[in-house]
mmCIF file of C-alpha atoms in Angstrom:
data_model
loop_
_atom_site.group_PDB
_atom_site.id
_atom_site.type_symbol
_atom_site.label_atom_id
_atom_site.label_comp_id
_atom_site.label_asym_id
_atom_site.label_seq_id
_atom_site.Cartn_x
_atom_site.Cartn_y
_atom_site.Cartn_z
ATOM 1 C CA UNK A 1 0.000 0.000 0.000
ATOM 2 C CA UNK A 2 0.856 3.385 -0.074
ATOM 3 C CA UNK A 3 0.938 6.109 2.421
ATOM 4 C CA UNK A 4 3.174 7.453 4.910
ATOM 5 C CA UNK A 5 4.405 4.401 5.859
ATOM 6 C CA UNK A 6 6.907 3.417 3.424
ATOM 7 C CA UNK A 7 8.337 6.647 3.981
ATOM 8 C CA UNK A 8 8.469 5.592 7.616
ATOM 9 C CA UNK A 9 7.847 8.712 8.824
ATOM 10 C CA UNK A 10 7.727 9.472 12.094
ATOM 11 C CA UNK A 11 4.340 9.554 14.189
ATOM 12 C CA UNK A 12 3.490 12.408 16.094
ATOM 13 C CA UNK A 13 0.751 11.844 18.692
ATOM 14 C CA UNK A 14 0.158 14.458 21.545
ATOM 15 C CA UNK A 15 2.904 13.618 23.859
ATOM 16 C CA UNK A 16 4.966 11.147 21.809
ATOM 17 C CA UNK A 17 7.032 10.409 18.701
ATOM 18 C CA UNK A 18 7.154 7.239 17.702
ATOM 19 C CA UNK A 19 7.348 4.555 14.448
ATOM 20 C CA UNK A 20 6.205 1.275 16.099
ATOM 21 C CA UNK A 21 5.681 -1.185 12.873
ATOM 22 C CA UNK A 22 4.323 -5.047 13.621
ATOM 23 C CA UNK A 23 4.359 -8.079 11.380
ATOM 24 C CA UNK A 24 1.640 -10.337 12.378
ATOM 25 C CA UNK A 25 1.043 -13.508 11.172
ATOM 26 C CA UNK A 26 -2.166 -15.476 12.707
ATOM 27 C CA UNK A 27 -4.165 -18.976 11.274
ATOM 28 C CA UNK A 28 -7.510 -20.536 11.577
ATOM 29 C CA UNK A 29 -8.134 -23.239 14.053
ATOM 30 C CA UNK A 30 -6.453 -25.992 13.282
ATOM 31 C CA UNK A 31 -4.639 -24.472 10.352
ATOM 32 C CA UNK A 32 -7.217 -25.191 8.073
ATOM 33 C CA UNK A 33 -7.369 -24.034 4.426
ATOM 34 C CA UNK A 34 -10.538 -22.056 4.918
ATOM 35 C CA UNK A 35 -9.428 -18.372 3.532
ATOM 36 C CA UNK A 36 -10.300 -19.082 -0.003
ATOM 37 C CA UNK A 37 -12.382 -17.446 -2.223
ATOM 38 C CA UNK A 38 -15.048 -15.178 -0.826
ATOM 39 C CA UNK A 39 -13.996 -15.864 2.593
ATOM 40 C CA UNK A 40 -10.719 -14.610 1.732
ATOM 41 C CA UNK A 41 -12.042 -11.194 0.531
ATOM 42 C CA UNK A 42 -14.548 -10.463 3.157
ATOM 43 C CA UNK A 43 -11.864 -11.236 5.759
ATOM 44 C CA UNK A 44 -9.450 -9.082 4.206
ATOM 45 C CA UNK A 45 -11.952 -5.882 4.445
ATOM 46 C CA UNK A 46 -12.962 -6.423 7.825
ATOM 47 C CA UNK A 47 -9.428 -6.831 9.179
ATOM 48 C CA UNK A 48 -8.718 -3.599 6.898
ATOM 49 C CA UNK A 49 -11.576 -2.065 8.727
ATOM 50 C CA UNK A 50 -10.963 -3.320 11.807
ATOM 51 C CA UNK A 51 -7.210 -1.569 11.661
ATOM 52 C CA UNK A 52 -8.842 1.789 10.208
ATOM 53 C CA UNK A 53 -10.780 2.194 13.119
ATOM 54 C CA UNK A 54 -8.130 1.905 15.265
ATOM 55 C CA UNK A 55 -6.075 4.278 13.790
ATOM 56 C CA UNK A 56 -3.156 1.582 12.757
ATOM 57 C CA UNK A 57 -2.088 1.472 9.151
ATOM 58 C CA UNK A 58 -1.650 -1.193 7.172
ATOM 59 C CA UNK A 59 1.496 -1.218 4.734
ATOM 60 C CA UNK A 60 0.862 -4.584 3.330
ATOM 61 C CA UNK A 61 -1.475 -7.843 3.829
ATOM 62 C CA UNK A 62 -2.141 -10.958 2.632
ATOM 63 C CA UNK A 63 -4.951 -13.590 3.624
ATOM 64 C CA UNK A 64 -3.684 -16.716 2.547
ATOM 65 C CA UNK A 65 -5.610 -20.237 2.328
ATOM 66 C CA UNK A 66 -4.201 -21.210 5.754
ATOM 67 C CA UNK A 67 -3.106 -17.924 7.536
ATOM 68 C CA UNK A 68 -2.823 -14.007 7.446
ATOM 69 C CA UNK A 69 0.189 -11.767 7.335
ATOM 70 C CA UNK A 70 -0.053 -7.956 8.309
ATOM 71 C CA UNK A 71 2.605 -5.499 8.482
ATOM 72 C CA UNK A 72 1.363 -2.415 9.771
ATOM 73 C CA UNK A 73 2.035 0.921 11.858
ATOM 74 C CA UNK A 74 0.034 1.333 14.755
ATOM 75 C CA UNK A 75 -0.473 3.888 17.469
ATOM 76 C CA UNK A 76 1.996 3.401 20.843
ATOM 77 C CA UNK A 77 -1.652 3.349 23.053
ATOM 78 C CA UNK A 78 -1.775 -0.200 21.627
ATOM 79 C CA UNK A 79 -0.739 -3.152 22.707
ATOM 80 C CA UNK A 80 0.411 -5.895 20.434
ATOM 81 C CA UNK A 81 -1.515 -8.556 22.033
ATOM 82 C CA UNK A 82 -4.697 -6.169 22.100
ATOM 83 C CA UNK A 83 -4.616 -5.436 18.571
ATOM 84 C CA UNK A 84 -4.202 -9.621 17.540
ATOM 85 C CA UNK A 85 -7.309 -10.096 19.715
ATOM 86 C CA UNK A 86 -9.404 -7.007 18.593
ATOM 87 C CA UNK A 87 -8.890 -7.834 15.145
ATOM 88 C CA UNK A 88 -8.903 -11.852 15.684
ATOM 89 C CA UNK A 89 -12.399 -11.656 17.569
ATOM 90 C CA UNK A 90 -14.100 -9.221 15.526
ATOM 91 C CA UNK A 91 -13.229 -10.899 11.920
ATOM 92 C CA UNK A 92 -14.324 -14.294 13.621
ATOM 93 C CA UNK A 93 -17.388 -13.243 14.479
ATOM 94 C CA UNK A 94 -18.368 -11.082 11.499
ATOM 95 C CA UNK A 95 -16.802 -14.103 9.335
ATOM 96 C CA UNK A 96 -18.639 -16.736 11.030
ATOM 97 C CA UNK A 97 -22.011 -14.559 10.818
ATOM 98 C CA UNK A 98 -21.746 -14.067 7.196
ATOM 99 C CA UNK A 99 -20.624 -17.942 6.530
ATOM 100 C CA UNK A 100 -22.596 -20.219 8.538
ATOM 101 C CA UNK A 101 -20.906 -23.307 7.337
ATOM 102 C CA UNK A 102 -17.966 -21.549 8.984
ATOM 103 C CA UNK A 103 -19.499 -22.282 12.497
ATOM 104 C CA UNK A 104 -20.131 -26.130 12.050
ATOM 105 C CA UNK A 105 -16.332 -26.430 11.019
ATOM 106 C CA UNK A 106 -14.841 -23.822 13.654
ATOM 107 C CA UNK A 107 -17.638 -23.431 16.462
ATOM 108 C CA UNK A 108 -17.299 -20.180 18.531
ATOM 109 C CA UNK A 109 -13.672 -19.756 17.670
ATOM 110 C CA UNK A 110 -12.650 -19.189 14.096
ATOM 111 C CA UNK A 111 -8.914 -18.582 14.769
ATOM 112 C CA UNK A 112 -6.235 -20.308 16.713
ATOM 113 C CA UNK A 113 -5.307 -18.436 20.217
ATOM 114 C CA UNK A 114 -1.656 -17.827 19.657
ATOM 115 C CA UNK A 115 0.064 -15.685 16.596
ATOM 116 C CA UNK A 116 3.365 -14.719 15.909
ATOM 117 C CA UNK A 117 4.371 -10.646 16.107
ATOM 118 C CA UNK A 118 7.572 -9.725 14.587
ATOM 119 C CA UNK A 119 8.986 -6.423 15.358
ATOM 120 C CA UNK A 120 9.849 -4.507 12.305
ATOM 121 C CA UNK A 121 13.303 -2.207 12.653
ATOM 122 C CA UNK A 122 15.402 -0.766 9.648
ATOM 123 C CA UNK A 123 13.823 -4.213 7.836
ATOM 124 C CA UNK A 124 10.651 -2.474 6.302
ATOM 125 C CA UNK A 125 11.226 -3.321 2.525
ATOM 126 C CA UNK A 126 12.404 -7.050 3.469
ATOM 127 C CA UNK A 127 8.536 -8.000 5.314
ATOM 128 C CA UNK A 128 6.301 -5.919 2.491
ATOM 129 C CA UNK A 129 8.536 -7.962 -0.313
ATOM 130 C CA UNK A 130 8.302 -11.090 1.535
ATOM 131 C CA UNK A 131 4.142 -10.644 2.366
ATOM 132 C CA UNK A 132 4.149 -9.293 -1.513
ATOM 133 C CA UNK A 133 5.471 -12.593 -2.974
ATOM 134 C CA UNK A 134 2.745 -14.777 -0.645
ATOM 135 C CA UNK A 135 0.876 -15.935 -3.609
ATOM 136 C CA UNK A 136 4.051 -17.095 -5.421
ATOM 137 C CA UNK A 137 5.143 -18.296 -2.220
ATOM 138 C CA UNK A 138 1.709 -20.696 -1.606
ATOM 139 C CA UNK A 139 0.666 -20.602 -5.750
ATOM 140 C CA UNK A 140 2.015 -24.395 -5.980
ATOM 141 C CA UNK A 141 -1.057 -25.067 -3.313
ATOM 142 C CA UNK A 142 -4.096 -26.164 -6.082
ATOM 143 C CA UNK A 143 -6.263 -24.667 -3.433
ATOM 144 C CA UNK A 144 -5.051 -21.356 -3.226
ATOM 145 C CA UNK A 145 -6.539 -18.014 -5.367
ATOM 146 C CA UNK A 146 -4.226 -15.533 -5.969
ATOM 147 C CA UNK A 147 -5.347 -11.977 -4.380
ATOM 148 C CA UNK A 148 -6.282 -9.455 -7.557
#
């Protein structure tokens, strides 16, 4: 995406100045292979939402079959582990509302309870590149639909 982020300017919030920057990577229950197809674009735009709302900006994403990468900038308020769980419980439950067949396969949980956060330093073009090249990456997966 772009925006002031890959500039990586600084943030400037009332009493700080800051440029904290996340890579998140998080997976359905089970890791299953259930982010295809229309399920795979709704989740997308809520988790985009989800982060606008917030106030955190998203530099680049990718919802693959089996698990989502985000690299964003979000405000220092924030914790890491609030964001995952904001984001992780509101996409369940707006994903399982709008798929039913979601909630026979996943029950009240769509997504597993841990995820990995990476801190992001001087390494900004390295994670968008790597989360760019996700569909070559998982393309040999017959499953998988390439993001348009």
């Amino acid at each position: 995406m772009d925006g002031y982020g890959k500039k990586k300017e600084l943030r400037h919030d009332r009493h700080t100045v800051s440029l904290p920057s996340d890579h998140m990577v998080f997976a359905p229950k089970y890791r299953g292979k259930i982010l295809v197809g229309d399920v795979a674009m709704i989740a997308e735009g809520i988790i985009c939402k989800t982060c606008r709302e917030m106030d955190i900006e998203i530099i680049e994403i990718a919802v693959n079959p089996d698990h989502v990468h985000i690299f964003f900038r979000y405000p220092p308020k924030y914790s890491l582990s609030y964001i995952a769980k904001k984001i992780k419980r509101i996409s369940s439950k707006r994903l399982r509302d709008e798929f039913p067949q979601l909630k026979e396969w996943c029950g009240d949980h769509l997504w597993a309870p841990s995820c990995f956060h990476g801190s992001v330093g001087n390494g900004w073009e390295v994670v968008s590149k790597y989360i760019e090249t996700q569909d070559l990456h998982h393309a040999k997966n017959d499953m998988y639909m390439p993001r348009s």
